[in-house]
Every structure is written in C-alpha cells, then in structure tokens.
Amino acid sequence: MTIKLNLAVAAACLLGAVSFAQAADKPTDPQIAHIAYTAGVIDIEAAKLAVEKSKTKEVVDFANSMLADHEAVNVQALDLVKKLNVTPEDNDTSKALAAAAATKRDELSKLDGAAFDKAYIDNEVAYHAQVNGALETLLIPSATNPELKSLLETGLKLFQGHLQHAEHAAAALK
C-alpha cells in the first residue's frame, strides 16, 4: 500500500454503527483528517482485541491484516497531513465514532469463542458497508483539497476490497 492510498484507507476506516450524516453535516478537511486518525486508532484496537480473543484462523488472519494496514496507515496519514499543512480538528463525528467504538469493544470483550468471532466479523461487515456509503456521500464530497479528495476516492476502491475480505471471513465461519 502506498502513502497516497493510506490516508484514504484511514479516512475510510471508521468502526461502529454511527451514521455519518447524523454525526456531522459537512466536515472540513481538518475534520476529515481527525476522523481518519480516530478511525485508524479504533481499527487498531478492534484488531488487537480480535487477535487476543479469537482462536479461529480466518478471524485472526483477518484481524492481523486490518492491524497491519491500520498501523501503517496511522504513521503515513500523519505524514500526509503534515505535508498538506492540515491540523486535524476534533469534531462530532470523531467523538461519535470513539464513543460507538468503546461501546462495541465493551460488548465484544464480554464474548468468547464462536460468539465473539461471529459478532466481531458481523460488525466488520456492517462497518465496512457503512464506510463505503460514508465515503461516497459525505467524506469525498466534503473534501476540498484535491489531493485529499483523490485519496478518498482511491480509498473507496480499496475499502470495497476490505468489505469483500470481511464477507469472506464471515462466510468461512458458517
């Protein structure tokens, strides 16, 4: 994954059941940057929980893939916001994502075995589908920096692949 693709993936990686349209009307580029960073942290935490709790190869492999992607994304996303001279700005979407992720993490941490695996992967499928919609309807249209907008568009394509990966993992659990 190149540096150019990583911010787009980070911006796309938003865990939880928060409706983007409800969480923010039209985020600015600095807000989108904060959403991207917040999302990366959330995905890293979710993946670490799955690696720790799951004993199922498909789930652990999926989580390790997400962990590796998002750890790299966070480092490179910070480099890109520096390059663009954008100071990430906390916002209602970031706050809502963090709150939803904490709730989901609490729910998942109480589960074990097959129940954990199913809940984690089902959440990942739903989350990736939601993020694709958020990229199309909110984040991409809201980005004003052409480089950021382009990265988000590329990220949408990549995130569609993440959804397929999550769906494959869900199918393997059945």
PDB file of C-alpha atoms in Angstrom:
ATOM      1  CA  MET A   1       0.000   0.000   0.000  1.00  0.00           C
ATOM      2  CA  THR A   2       1.465   3.378  -0.933  1.00  0.00           C
ATOM      3  CA  ILE A   3       1.476   6.544   1.141  1.00  0.00           C
ATOM      4  CA  LYS A   4      -1.081   8.061  -1.230  1.00  0.00           C
ATOM      5  CA  LEU A   5      -3.525   5.262  -0.549  1.00  0.00           C
ATOM      6  CA  ASN A   6      -3.052   5.178   3.199  1.00  0.00           C
ATOM      7  CA  LEU A   7      -4.843   8.396   4.185  1.00  0.00           C
ATOM      8  CA  ALA A   8      -7.787   7.314   2.098  1.00  0.00           C
ATOM      9  CA  VAL A   9      -7.898   3.981   3.864  1.00  0.00           C
ATOM     10  CA  ALA A  10      -7.534   5.697   7.233  1.00  0.00           C
ATOM     11  CA  ALA A  11     -10.371   8.067   6.466  1.00  0.00           C
ATOM     12  CA  ALA A  12     -12.410   5.114   5.409  1.00  0.00           C
ATOM     13  CA  CYS A  13     -11.724   3.053   8.476  1.00  0.00           C
ATOM     14  CA  LEU A  14     -14.493   4.097  10.786  1.00  0.00           C
ATOM     15  CA  LEU A  15     -15.626   1.478  13.251  1.00  0.00           C
ATOM     16  CA  GLY A  16     -19.071   1.420  14.796  1.00  0.00           C
ATOM     17  CA  ALA A  17     -22.671   1.969  13.905  1.00  0.00           C
ATOM     18  CA  VAL A  18     -22.567   5.768  13.823  1.00  0.00           C
ATOM     19  CA  SER A  19     -24.406   7.381  10.951  1.00  0.00           C
ATOM     20  CA  PHE A  20     -22.038   9.851   9.371  1.00  0.00           C
ATOM     21  CA  ALA A  21     -24.829  12.011   8.088  1.00  0.00           C
ATOM     22  CA  GLN A  22     -26.143  12.360  11.628  1.00  0.00           C
ATOM     23  CA  ALA A  23     -22.728  12.852  13.228  1.00  0.00           C
ATOM     24  CA  ALA A  24     -21.647  15.752  11.033  1.00  0.00           C
ATOM     25  CA  ASP A  25     -23.242  17.824   8.296  1.00  0.00           C
ATOM     26  CA  LYS A  26     -20.213  18.519   6.110  1.00  0.00           C
ATOM     27  CA  PRO A  27     -16.798  18.027   7.658  1.00  0.00           C
ATOM     28  CA  THR A  28     -13.898  20.253   6.681  1.00  0.00           C
ATOM     29  CA  ASP A  29     -10.546  18.874   5.554  1.00  0.00           C
ATOM     30  CA  PRO A  30      -9.078  19.268   9.086  1.00  0.00           C
ATOM     31  CA  GLN A  31     -12.099  17.400  10.478  1.00  0.00           C
ATOM     32  CA  ILE A  32     -11.743  14.669   7.852  1.00  0.00           C
ATOM     33  CA  ALA A  33      -8.083  14.349   8.884  1.00  0.00           C
ATOM     34  CA  HIS A  34      -9.139  13.897  12.520  1.00  0.00           C
ATOM     35  CA  ILE A  35     -11.771  11.354  11.510  1.00  0.00           C
ATOM     36  CA  ALA A  36      -9.058   9.457   9.636  1.00  0.00           C
ATOM     37  CA  TYR A  37      -6.730   9.384  12.633  1.00  0.00           C
ATOM     38  CA  THR A  38      -9.527   8.427  15.033  1.00  0.00           C
ATOM     39  CA  ALA A  39     -10.645   5.678  12.702  1.00  0.00           C
ATOM     40  CA  GLY A  40      -7.142   4.261  12.499  1.00  0.00           C
ATOM     41  CA  VAL A  41      -6.833   4.074  16.268  1.00  0.00           C
ATOM     42  CA  ILE A  42     -10.250   2.432  16.518  1.00  0.00           C
ATOM     43  CA  ASP A  43      -9.399  -0.220  13.925  1.00  0.00           C
ATOM     44  CA  ILE A  44      -6.087  -0.983  15.587  1.00  0.00           C
ATOM     45  CA  GLU A  45      -7.842  -1.522  18.916  1.00  0.00           C
ATOM     46  CA  ALA A  46     -10.542  -3.721  17.376  1.00  0.00           C
ATOM     47  CA  ALA A  47      -7.986  -5.831  15.540  1.00  0.00           C
ATOM     48  CA  LYS A  48      -5.864  -6.261  18.665  1.00  0.00           C
ATOM     49  CA  LEU A  49      -8.930  -7.441  20.577  1.00  0.00           C
ATOM     50  CA  ALA A  50      -9.740  -9.973  17.866  1.00  0.00           C
ATOM     51  CA  VAL A  51      -6.161 -11.283  17.744  1.00  0.00           C
ATOM     52  CA  GLU A  52      -6.218 -11.638  21.538  1.00  0.00           C
ATOM     53  CA  LYS A  53      -9.633 -13.304  21.856  1.00  0.00           C
ATOM     54  CA  SER A  54     -10.148 -15.396  18.743  1.00  0.00           C
ATOM     55  CA  LYS A  55      -8.808 -18.878  18.214  1.00  0.00           C
ATOM     56  CA  THR A  56     -10.224 -19.118  14.672  1.00  0.00           C
ATOM     57  CA  LYS A  57      -7.590 -18.859  11.938  1.00  0.00           C
ATOM     58  CA  GLU A  58      -9.793 -16.928   9.485  1.00  0.00           C
ATOM     59  CA  VAL A  59     -10.729 -14.347  12.137  1.00  0.00           C
ATOM     60  CA  VAL A  60      -7.152 -13.952  13.381  1.00  0.00           C
ATOM     61  CA  ASP A  61      -5.855 -13.648   9.811  1.00  0.00           C
ATOM     62  CA  PHE A  62      -8.462 -11.002   9.020  1.00  0.00           C
ATOM     63  CA  ALA A  63      -7.669  -9.089  12.225  1.00  0.00           C
ATOM     64  CA  ASN A  64      -3.911  -9.266  11.600  1.00  0.00           C
ATOM     65  CA  SER A  65      -4.480  -7.895   8.110  1.00  0.00           C
ATOM     66  CA  MET A  66      -6.517  -4.990   9.478  1.00  0.00           C
ATOM     67  CA  LEU A  67      -3.948  -4.412  12.244  1.00  0.00           C
ATOM     68  CA  ALA A  68      -1.035  -4.243   9.807  1.00  0.00           C
ATOM     69  CA  ASP A  69      -2.920  -1.988   7.379  1.00  0.00           C
ATOM     70  CA  HIS A  70      -4.054   0.479  10.008  1.00  0.00           C
ATOM     71  CA  GLU A  71      -0.807   0.713  11.948  1.00  0.00           C
ATOM     72  CA  ALA A  72       0.922   1.628   8.689  1.00  0.00           C
ATOM     73  CA  VAL A  73      -1.920   3.973   7.777  1.00  0.00           C
ATOM     74  CA  ASN A  74      -1.662   5.964  11.003  1.00  0.00           C
ATOM     75  CA  VAL A  75       2.044   6.629  10.565  1.00  0.00           C
ATOM     76  CA  GLN A  76       1.677   7.590   6.936  1.00  0.00           C
ATOM     77  CA  ALA A  77      -1.550   9.551   7.421  1.00  0.00           C
ATOM     78  CA  LEU A  78       0.196  11.779   9.940  1.00  0.00           C
ATOM     79  CA  ASP A  79       2.993  12.342   7.442  1.00  0.00           C
ATOM     80  CA  LEU A  80       0.465  13.322   4.788  1.00  0.00           C
ATOM     81  CA  VAL A  81      -1.422  15.812   6.969  1.00  0.00           C
ATOM     82  CA  LYS A  82       1.930  17.429   7.744  1.00  0.00           C
ATOM     83  CA  LYS A  83       2.682  17.604   4.018  1.00  0.00           C
ATOM     84  CA  LEU A  84      -0.716  19.169   3.353  1.00  0.00           C
ATOM     85  CA  ASN A  85      -0.206  21.513   6.323  1.00  0.00           C
ATOM     86  CA  VAL A  86      -3.520  20.408   7.827  1.00  0.00           C
ATOM     87  CA  THR A  87      -4.003  20.385  11.594  1.00  0.00           C
ATOM     88  CA  PRO A  88      -6.553  17.663  12.415  1.00  0.00           C
ATOM     89  CA  GLU A  89      -9.595  19.114  14.190  1.00  0.00           C
ATOM     90  CA  ASP A  90     -11.691  17.181  16.672  1.00  0.00           C
ATOM     91  CA  ASN A  91     -15.352  17.081  15.706  1.00  0.00           C
ATOM     92  CA  ASP A  92     -18.693  15.466  16.448  1.00  0.00           C
ATOM     93  CA  THR A  93     -18.061  12.610  14.003  1.00  0.00           C
ATOM     94  CA  SER A  94     -14.744  11.700  15.642  1.00  0.00           C
ATOM     95  CA  LYS A  95     -16.339  11.870  19.079  1.00  0.00           C
ATOM     96  CA  ALA A  96     -19.310   9.754  17.996  1.00  0.00           C
ATOM     97  CA  LEU A  97     -17.025   7.186  16.387  1.00  0.00           C
ATOM     98  CA  ALA A  98     -14.904   6.908  19.519  1.00  0.00           C
ATOM     99  CA  ALA A  99     -17.986   6.510  21.714  1.00  0.00           C
ATOM    100  CA  ALA A 100     -19.550   3.889  19.435  1.00  0.00           C
ATOM    101  CA  ALA A 101     -16.250   2.005  19.241  1.00  0.00           C
ATOM    102  CA  ALA A 102     -15.904   1.957  23.033  1.00  0.00           C
ATOM    103  CA  THR A 103     -19.411   0.549  23.366  1.00  0.00           C
ATOM    104  CA  LYS A 104     -18.768  -2.096  20.705  1.00  0.00           C
ATOM    105  CA  ARG A 105     -15.416  -3.004  22.231  1.00  0.00           C
ATOM    106  CA  ASP A 106     -17.121  -3.495  25.620  1.00  0.00           C
ATOM    107  CA  GLU A 107     -19.747  -5.735  24.027  1.00  0.00           C
ATOM    108  CA  LEU A 108     -17.163  -7.793  22.162  1.00  0.00           C
ATOM    109  CA  SER A 109     -14.856  -8.155  25.157  1.00  0.00           C
ATOM    110  CA  LYS A 110     -17.623  -9.977  27.043  1.00  0.00           C
ATOM    111  CA  LEU A 111     -17.894 -12.646  24.337  1.00  0.00           C
ATOM    112  CA  ASP A 112     -15.747 -15.718  23.749  1.00  0.00           C
ATOM    113  CA  GLY A 113     -15.282 -18.424  21.151  1.00  0.00           C
ATOM    114  CA  ALA A 114     -17.693 -18.667  18.254  1.00  0.00           C
ATOM    115  CA  ALA A 115     -19.933 -15.945  19.711  1.00  0.00           C
ATOM    116  CA  PHE A 116     -17.025 -13.490  19.701  1.00  0.00           C
ATOM    117  CA  ASP A 117     -15.923 -14.486  16.202  1.00  0.00           C
ATOM    118  CA  LYS A 118     -19.406 -14.060  14.759  1.00  0.00           C
ATOM    119  CA  ALA A 119     -20.040 -10.727  16.487  1.00  0.00           C
ATOM    120  CA  TYR A 120     -16.630  -9.331  15.501  1.00  0.00           C
ATOM    121  CA  ILE A 121     -16.879 -10.347  11.849  1.00  0.00           C
ATOM    122  CA  ASP A 122     -20.550  -9.343  11.553  1.00  0.00           C
ATOM    123  CA  ASN A 123     -19.599  -5.921  12.923  1.00  0.00           C
ATOM    124  CA  GLU A 124     -16.718  -5.669  10.448  1.00  0.00           C
ATOM    125  CA  VAL A 125     -19.010  -6.480   7.509  1.00  0.00           C
ATOM    126  CA  ALA A 126     -21.595  -3.907   8.594  1.00  0.00           C
ATOM    127  CA  TYR A 127     -18.944  -1.314   9.347  1.00  0.00           C
ATOM    128  CA  HIS A 128     -17.202  -1.699   6.003  1.00  0.00           C
ATOM    129  CA  ALA A 129     -20.508  -1.410   4.149  1.00  0.00           C
ATOM    130  CA  GLN A 130     -21.321   1.737   6.133  1.00  0.00           C
ATOM    131  CA  VAL A 131     -17.927   3.260   5.450  1.00  0.00           C
ATOM    132  CA  ASN A 132     -18.285   2.757   1.711  1.00  0.00           C
ATOM    133  CA  GLY A 133     -21.520   4.740   1.851  1.00  0.00           C
ATOM    134  CA  ALA A 134     -19.936   7.411   4.050  1.00  0.00           C
ATOM    135  CA  LEU A 135     -17.062   7.844   1.634  1.00  0.00           C
ATOM    136  CA  GLU A 136     -19.435   8.217  -1.304  1.00  0.00           C
ATOM    137  CA  THR A 137     -21.989  10.506   0.321  1.00  0.00           C
ATOM    138  CA  LEU A 138     -20.063  12.544   2.909  1.00  0.00           C
ATOM    139  CA  LEU A 139     -16.284  12.336   3.074  1.00  0.00           C
ATOM    140  CA  ILE A 140     -15.454  12.542  -0.645  1.00  0.00           C
ATOM    141  CA  PRO A 141     -17.984  15.295  -1.422  1.00  0.00           C
ATOM    142  CA  SER A 142     -16.855  17.265   1.650  1.00  0.00           C
ATOM    143  CA  ALA A 143     -13.118  17.192   0.903  1.00  0.00           C
ATOM    144  CA  THR A 144     -11.950  20.415  -0.701  1.00  0.00           C
ATOM    145  CA  ASN A 145      -8.237  19.639  -1.080  1.00  0.00           C
ATOM    146  CA  PRO A 146      -7.883  17.920  -4.476  1.00  0.00           C
ATOM    147  CA  GLU A 147      -5.162  15.574  -3.192  1.00  0.00           C
ATOM    148  CA  LEU A 148      -7.268  14.560  -0.199  1.00  0.00           C
ATOM    149  CA  LYS A 149     -10.348  14.073  -2.390  1.00  0.00           C
ATOM    150  CA  SER A 150      -8.356  11.884  -4.783  1.00  0.00           C
ATOM    151  CA  LEU A 151      -7.019   9.806  -1.921  1.00  0.00           C
ATOM    152  CA  LEU A 152     -10.507   9.298  -0.539  1.00  0.00           C
ATOM    153  CA  GLU A 153     -11.726   8.163  -3.967  1.00  0.00           C
ATOM    154  CA  THR A 154      -8.883   5.656  -4.159  1.00  0.00           C
ATOM    155  CA  GLY A 155      -9.643   4.609  -0.603  1.00  0.00           C
ATOM    156  CA  LEU A 156     -13.230   3.828  -1.536  1.00  0.00           C
ATOM    157  CA  LYS A 157     -11.987   1.309  -4.098  1.00  0.00           C
ATOM    158  CA  LEU A 158      -9.649  -0.230  -1.533  1.00  0.00           C
ATOM    159  CA  PHE A 159     -12.327  -0.290   1.122  1.00  0.00           C
ATOM    160  CA  GLN A 160     -14.635  -2.188  -1.159  1.00  0.00           C
ATOM    161  CA  GLY A 161     -11.916  -4.871  -1.104  1.00  0.00           C
ATOM    162  CA  HIS A 162     -11.916  -4.773   2.710  1.00  0.00           C
ATOM    163  CA  LEU A 163     -15.666  -5.401   2.637  1.00  0.00           C
ATOM    164  CA  GLN A 164     -15.156  -8.438   0.401  1.00  0.00           C
ATOM    165  CA  HIS A 165     -12.466  -9.727   2.751  1.00  0.00           C
ATOM    166  CA  ALA A 166     -14.804  -9.318   5.741  1.00  0.00           C
ATOM    167  CA  GLU A 167     -17.621 -11.048   3.871  1.00  0.00           C
ATOM    168  CA  HIS A 168     -15.266 -13.919   3.005  1.00  0.00           C
ATOM    169  CA  ALA A 169     -14.289 -14.247   6.665  1.00  0.00           C
ATOM    170  CA  ALA A 170     -17.978 -14.236   7.647  1.00  0.00           C
ATOM    171  CA  ALA A 171     -18.739 -16.970   5.126  1.00  0.00           C
ATOM    172  CA  ALA A 172     -15.870 -19.089   6.457  1.00  0.00           C
ATOM    173  CA  LEU A 173     -17.439 -19.010   9.919  1.00  0.00           C
ATOM    174  CA  LYS A 174     -20.670 -20.630   8.750  1.00  0.00           C
TER     175      LYS A 174
END
